[in-house]
mmCIF file of C-alpha atoms in Angstrom:
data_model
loop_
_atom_site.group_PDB
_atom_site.id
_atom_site.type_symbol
_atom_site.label_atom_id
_atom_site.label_comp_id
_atom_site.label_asym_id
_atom_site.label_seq_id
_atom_site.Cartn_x
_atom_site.Cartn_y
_atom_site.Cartn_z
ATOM 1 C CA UNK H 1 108.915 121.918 82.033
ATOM 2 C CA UNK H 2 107.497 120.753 78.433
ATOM 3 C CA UNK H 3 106.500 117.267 78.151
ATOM 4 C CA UNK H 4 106.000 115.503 74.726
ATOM 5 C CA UNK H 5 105.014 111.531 75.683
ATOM 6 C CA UNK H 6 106.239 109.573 72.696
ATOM 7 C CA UNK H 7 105.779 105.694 71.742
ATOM 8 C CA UNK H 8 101.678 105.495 72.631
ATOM 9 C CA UNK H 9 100.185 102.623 71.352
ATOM 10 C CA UNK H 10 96.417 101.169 71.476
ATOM 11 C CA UNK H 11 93.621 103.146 72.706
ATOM 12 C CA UNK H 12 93.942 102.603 76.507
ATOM 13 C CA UNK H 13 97.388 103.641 76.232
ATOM 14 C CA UNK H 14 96.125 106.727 75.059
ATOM 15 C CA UNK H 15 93.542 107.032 77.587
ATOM 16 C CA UNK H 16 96.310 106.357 80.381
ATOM 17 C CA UNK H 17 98.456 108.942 79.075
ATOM 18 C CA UNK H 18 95.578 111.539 78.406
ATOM 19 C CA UNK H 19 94.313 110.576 82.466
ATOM 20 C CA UNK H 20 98.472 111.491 83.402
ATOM 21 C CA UNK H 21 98.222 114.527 81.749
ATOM 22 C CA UNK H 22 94.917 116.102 82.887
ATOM 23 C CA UNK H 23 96.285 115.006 86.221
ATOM 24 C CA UNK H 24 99.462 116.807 86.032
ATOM 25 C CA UNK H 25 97.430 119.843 84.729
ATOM 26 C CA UNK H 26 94.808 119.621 88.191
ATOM 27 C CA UNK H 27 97.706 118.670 90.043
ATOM 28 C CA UNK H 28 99.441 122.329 88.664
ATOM 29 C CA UNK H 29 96.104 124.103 89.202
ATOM 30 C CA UNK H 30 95.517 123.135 92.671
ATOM 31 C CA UNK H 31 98.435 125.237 93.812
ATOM 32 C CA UNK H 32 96.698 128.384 92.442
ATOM 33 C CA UNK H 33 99.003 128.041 89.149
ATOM 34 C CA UNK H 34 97.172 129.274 85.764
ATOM 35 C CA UNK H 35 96.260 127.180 82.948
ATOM 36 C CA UNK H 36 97.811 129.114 81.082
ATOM 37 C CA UNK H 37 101.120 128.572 81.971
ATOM 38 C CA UNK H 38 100.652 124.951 81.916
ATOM 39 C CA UNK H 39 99.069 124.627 78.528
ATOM 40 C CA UNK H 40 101.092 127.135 76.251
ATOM 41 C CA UNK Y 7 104.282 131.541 50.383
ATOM 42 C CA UNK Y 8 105.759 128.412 51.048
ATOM 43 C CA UNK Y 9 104.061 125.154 51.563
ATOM 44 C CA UNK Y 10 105.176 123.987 54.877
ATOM 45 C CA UNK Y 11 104.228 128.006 56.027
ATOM 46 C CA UNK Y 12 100.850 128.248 54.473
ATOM 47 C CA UNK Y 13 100.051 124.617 56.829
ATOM 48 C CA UNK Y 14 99.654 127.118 59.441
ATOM 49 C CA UNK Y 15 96.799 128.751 58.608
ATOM 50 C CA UNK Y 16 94.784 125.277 58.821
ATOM 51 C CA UNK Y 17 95.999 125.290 62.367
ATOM 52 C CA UNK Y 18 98.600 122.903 61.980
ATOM 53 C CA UNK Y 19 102.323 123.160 63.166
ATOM 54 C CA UNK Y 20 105.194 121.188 60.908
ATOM 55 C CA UNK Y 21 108.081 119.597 63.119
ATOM 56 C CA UNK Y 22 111.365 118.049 61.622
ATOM 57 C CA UNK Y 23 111.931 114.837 63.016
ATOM 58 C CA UNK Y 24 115.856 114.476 62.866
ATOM 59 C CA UNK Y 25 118.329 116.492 64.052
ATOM 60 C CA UNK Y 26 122.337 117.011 63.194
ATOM 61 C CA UNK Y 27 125.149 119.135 63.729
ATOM 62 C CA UNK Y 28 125.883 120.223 60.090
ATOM 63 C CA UNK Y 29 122.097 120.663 59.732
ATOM 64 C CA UNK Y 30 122.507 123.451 62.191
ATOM 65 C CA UNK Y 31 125.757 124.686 61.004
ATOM 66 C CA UNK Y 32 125.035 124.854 57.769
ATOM 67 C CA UNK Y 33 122.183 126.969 58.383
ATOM 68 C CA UNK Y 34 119.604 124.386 56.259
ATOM 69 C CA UNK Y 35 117.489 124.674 59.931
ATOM 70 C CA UNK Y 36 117.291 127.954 59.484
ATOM 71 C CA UNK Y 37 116.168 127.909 56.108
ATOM 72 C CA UNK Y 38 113.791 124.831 57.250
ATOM 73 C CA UNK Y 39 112.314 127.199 59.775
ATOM 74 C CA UNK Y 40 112.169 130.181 57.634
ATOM 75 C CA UNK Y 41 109.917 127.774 55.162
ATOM 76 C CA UNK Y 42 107.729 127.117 58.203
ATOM 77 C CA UNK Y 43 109.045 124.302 59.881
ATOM 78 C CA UNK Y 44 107.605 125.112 63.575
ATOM 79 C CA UNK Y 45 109.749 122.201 65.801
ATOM 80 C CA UNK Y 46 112.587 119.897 65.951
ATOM 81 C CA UNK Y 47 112.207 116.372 67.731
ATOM 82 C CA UNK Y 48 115.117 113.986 68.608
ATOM 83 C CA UNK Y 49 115.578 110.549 69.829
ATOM 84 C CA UNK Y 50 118.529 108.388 70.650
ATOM 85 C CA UNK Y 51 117.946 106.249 67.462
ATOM 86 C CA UNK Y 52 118.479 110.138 65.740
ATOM 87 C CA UNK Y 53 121.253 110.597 67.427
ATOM 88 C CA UNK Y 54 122.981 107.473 66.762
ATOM 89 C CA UNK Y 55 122.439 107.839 62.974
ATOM 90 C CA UNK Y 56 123.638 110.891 63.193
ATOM 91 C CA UNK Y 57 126.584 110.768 65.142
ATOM 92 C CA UNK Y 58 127.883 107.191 63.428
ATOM 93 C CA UNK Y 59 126.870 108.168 60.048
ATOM 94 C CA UNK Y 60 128.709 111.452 59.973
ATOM 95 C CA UNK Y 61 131.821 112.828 60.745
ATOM 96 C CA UNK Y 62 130.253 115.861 61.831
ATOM 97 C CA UNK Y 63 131.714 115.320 65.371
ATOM 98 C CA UNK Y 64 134.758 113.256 65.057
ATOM 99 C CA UNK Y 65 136.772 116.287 66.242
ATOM 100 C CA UNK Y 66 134.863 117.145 69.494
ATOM 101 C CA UNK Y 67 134.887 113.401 69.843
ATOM 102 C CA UNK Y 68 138.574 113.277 69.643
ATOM 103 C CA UNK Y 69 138.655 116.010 72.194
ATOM 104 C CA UNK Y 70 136.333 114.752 74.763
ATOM 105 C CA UNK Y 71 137.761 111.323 75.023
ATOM 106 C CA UNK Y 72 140.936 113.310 76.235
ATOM 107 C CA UNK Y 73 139.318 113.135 79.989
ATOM 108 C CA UNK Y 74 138.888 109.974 79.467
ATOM 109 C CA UNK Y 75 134.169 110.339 79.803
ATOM 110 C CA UNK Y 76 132.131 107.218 79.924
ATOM 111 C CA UNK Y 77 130.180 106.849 76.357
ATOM 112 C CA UNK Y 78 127.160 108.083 77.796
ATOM 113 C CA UNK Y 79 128.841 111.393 79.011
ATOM 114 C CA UNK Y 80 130.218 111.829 75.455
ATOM 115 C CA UNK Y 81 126.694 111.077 74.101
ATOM 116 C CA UNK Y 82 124.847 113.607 76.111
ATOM 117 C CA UNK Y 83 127.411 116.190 75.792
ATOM 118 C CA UNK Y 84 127.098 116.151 71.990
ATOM 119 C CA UNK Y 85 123.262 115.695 72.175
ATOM 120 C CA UNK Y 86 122.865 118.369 74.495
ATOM 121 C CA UNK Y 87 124.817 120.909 72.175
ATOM 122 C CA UNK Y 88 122.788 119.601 69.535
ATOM 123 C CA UNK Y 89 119.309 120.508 71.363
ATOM 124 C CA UNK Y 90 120.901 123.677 72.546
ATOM 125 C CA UNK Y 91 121.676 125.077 69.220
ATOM 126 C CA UNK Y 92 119.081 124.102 67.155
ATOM 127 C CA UNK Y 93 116.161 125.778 70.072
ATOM 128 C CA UNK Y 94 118.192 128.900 69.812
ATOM 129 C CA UNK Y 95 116.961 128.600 65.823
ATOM 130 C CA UNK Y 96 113.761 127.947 67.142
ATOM 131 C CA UNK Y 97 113.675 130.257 69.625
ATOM 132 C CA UNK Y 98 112.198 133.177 67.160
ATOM 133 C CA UNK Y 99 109.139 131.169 66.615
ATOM 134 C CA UNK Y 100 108.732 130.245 70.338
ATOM 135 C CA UNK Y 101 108.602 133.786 70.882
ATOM 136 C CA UNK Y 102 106.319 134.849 67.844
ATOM 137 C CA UNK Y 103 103.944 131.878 69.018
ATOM 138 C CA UNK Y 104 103.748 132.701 72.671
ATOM 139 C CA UNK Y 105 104.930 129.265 73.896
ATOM 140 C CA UNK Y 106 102.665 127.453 71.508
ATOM 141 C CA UNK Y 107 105.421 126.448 68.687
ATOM 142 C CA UNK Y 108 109.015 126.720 68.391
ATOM 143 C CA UNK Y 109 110.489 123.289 70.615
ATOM 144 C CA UNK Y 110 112.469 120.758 70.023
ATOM 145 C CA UNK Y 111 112.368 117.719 72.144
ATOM 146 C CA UNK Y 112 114.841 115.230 73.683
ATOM 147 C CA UNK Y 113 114.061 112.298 75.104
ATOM 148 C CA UNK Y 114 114.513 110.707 79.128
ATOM 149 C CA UNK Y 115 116.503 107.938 78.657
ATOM 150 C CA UNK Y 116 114.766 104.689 77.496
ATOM 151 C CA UNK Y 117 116.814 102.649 79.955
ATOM 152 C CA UNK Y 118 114.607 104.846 82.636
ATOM 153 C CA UNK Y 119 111.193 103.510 81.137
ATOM 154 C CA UNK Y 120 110.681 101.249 83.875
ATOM 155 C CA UNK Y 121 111.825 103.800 86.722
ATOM 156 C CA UNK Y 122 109.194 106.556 87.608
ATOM 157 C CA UNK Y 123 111.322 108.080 89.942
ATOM 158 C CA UNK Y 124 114.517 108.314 88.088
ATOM 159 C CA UNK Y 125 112.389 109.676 85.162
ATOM 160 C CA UNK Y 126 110.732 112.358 86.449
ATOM 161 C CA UNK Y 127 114.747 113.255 87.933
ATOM 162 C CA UNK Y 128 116.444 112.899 84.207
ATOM 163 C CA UNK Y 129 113.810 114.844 82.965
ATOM 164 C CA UNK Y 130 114.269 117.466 85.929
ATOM 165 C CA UNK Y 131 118.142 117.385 85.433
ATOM 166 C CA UNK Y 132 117.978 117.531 81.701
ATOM 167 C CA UNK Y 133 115.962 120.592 81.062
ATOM 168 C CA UNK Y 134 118.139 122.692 83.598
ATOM 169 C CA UNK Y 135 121.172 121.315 81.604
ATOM 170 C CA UNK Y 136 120.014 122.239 78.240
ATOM 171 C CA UNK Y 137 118.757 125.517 79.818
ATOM 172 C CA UNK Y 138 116.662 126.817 76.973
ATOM 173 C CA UNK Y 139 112.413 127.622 77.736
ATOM 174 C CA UNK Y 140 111.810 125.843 74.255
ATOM 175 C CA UNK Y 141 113.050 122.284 74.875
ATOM 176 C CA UNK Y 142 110.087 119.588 75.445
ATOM 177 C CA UNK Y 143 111.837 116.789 77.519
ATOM 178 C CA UNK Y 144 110.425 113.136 75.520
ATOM 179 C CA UNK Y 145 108.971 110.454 78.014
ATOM 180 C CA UNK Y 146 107.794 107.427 76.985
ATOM 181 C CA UNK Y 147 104.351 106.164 77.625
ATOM 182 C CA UNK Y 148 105.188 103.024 79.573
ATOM 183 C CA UNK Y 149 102.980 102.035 82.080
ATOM 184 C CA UNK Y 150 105.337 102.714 84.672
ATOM 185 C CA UNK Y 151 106.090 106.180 83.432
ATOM 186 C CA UNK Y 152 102.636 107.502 84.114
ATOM 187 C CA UNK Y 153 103.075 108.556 87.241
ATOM 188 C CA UNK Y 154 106.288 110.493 85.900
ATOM 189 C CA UNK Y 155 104.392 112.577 83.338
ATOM 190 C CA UNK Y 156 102.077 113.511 85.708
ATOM 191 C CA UNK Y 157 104.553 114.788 88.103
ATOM 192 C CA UNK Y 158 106.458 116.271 85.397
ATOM 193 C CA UNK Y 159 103.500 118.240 83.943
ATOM 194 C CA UNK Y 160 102.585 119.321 87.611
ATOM 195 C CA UNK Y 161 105.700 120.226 88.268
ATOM 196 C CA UNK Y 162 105.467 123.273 85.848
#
């Protein structure tokens, strides 16, 4: 699935959302998925 | 070459942030995209200005409330055609790109900001509905939606 995360506001919003991602992407990884795929 | 195109060779991508059905139709998207517009997004405000300020689907409209569907099933039928048609314009430039451009977005329901759960499902049920590899499913960045963008993302 694509996700586009809309209606950030503030820094530590931005932060939160950035930490959600980069856990969704380790979360991916850890079951031997590529980046690649992920991050097209 | 065109403006909007030549944007892409300082690494930046051009998305058209409205969507209707005559704008598909009338093949203006395609000329949009053949000018170098790389993405479409959408929203429910979108939608509503485009489905009550034009009678670009008063006839489907007329059909579907035939069966008798709840507002929201009339909504996200028209919606989803919407989204459907306008990534099969984009689709070219999804597959020129390699994944990187070429998407156009629709969005979890807002009423759903406050659910994890039920966001990560819409989102789920939404892109097998529209069924296209170029639509980027919208969810908002409410605290309680965190969790759902991570297990969206990880989800693949």
């Amino acid at each position: 699935m694509n996700v586009n995360v809309t209606l950030i506001f503030g820094l530590e919003n931005y932060k939160a959302v950035a930490d959600a991602y980069l856990t969704g992407l380790d979360n991916w990884h850890c079951e031997d998925r590529p980046f690649a795929a992920a991050t097209r | 070459m065109p403006a909007l195109a030549d944007l892409q060779n300082f690494g930046q991508s051009v998305w058209f942030d409205f969507i209707r059905r005559s704008l598909i139709t009338s093949g203006e998207l395609k000329a949009l995209v053949a000018q170098g517009v790389r993405g479409v997004t959408s929203n429910p405000a979108i939608f509503e200005k485009a489905i009550a300020g034009s009678s670009d689907y008063d006839e489907e409209i007329k059909a579907l409330a035939k069966t008798g569907p709840s507002v929201e099933a009339v909504y996200e039928t028209l919606a989803i055609k919407d989204i459907q048609l306008a990534a099969d314009e984009l689709a070219p430039v999804y597959r020129s790109t390699g994944g990187r451009d070429g998407y156009v977005s629709l969005e979890v329901s807002p009423f759903l900001a406050a659910d994890s759960g039920r966001t990560v499902a819409e989102a789920q049920r939404l892109f097998v509905t529209v069924g296209r590899p170029n639509l980027m499913i919208k969810i908002p960045a409410t605290a309680e939606s965190l969790p759902a963008i991570t297990e969206s993302i990880a989800a693949g």
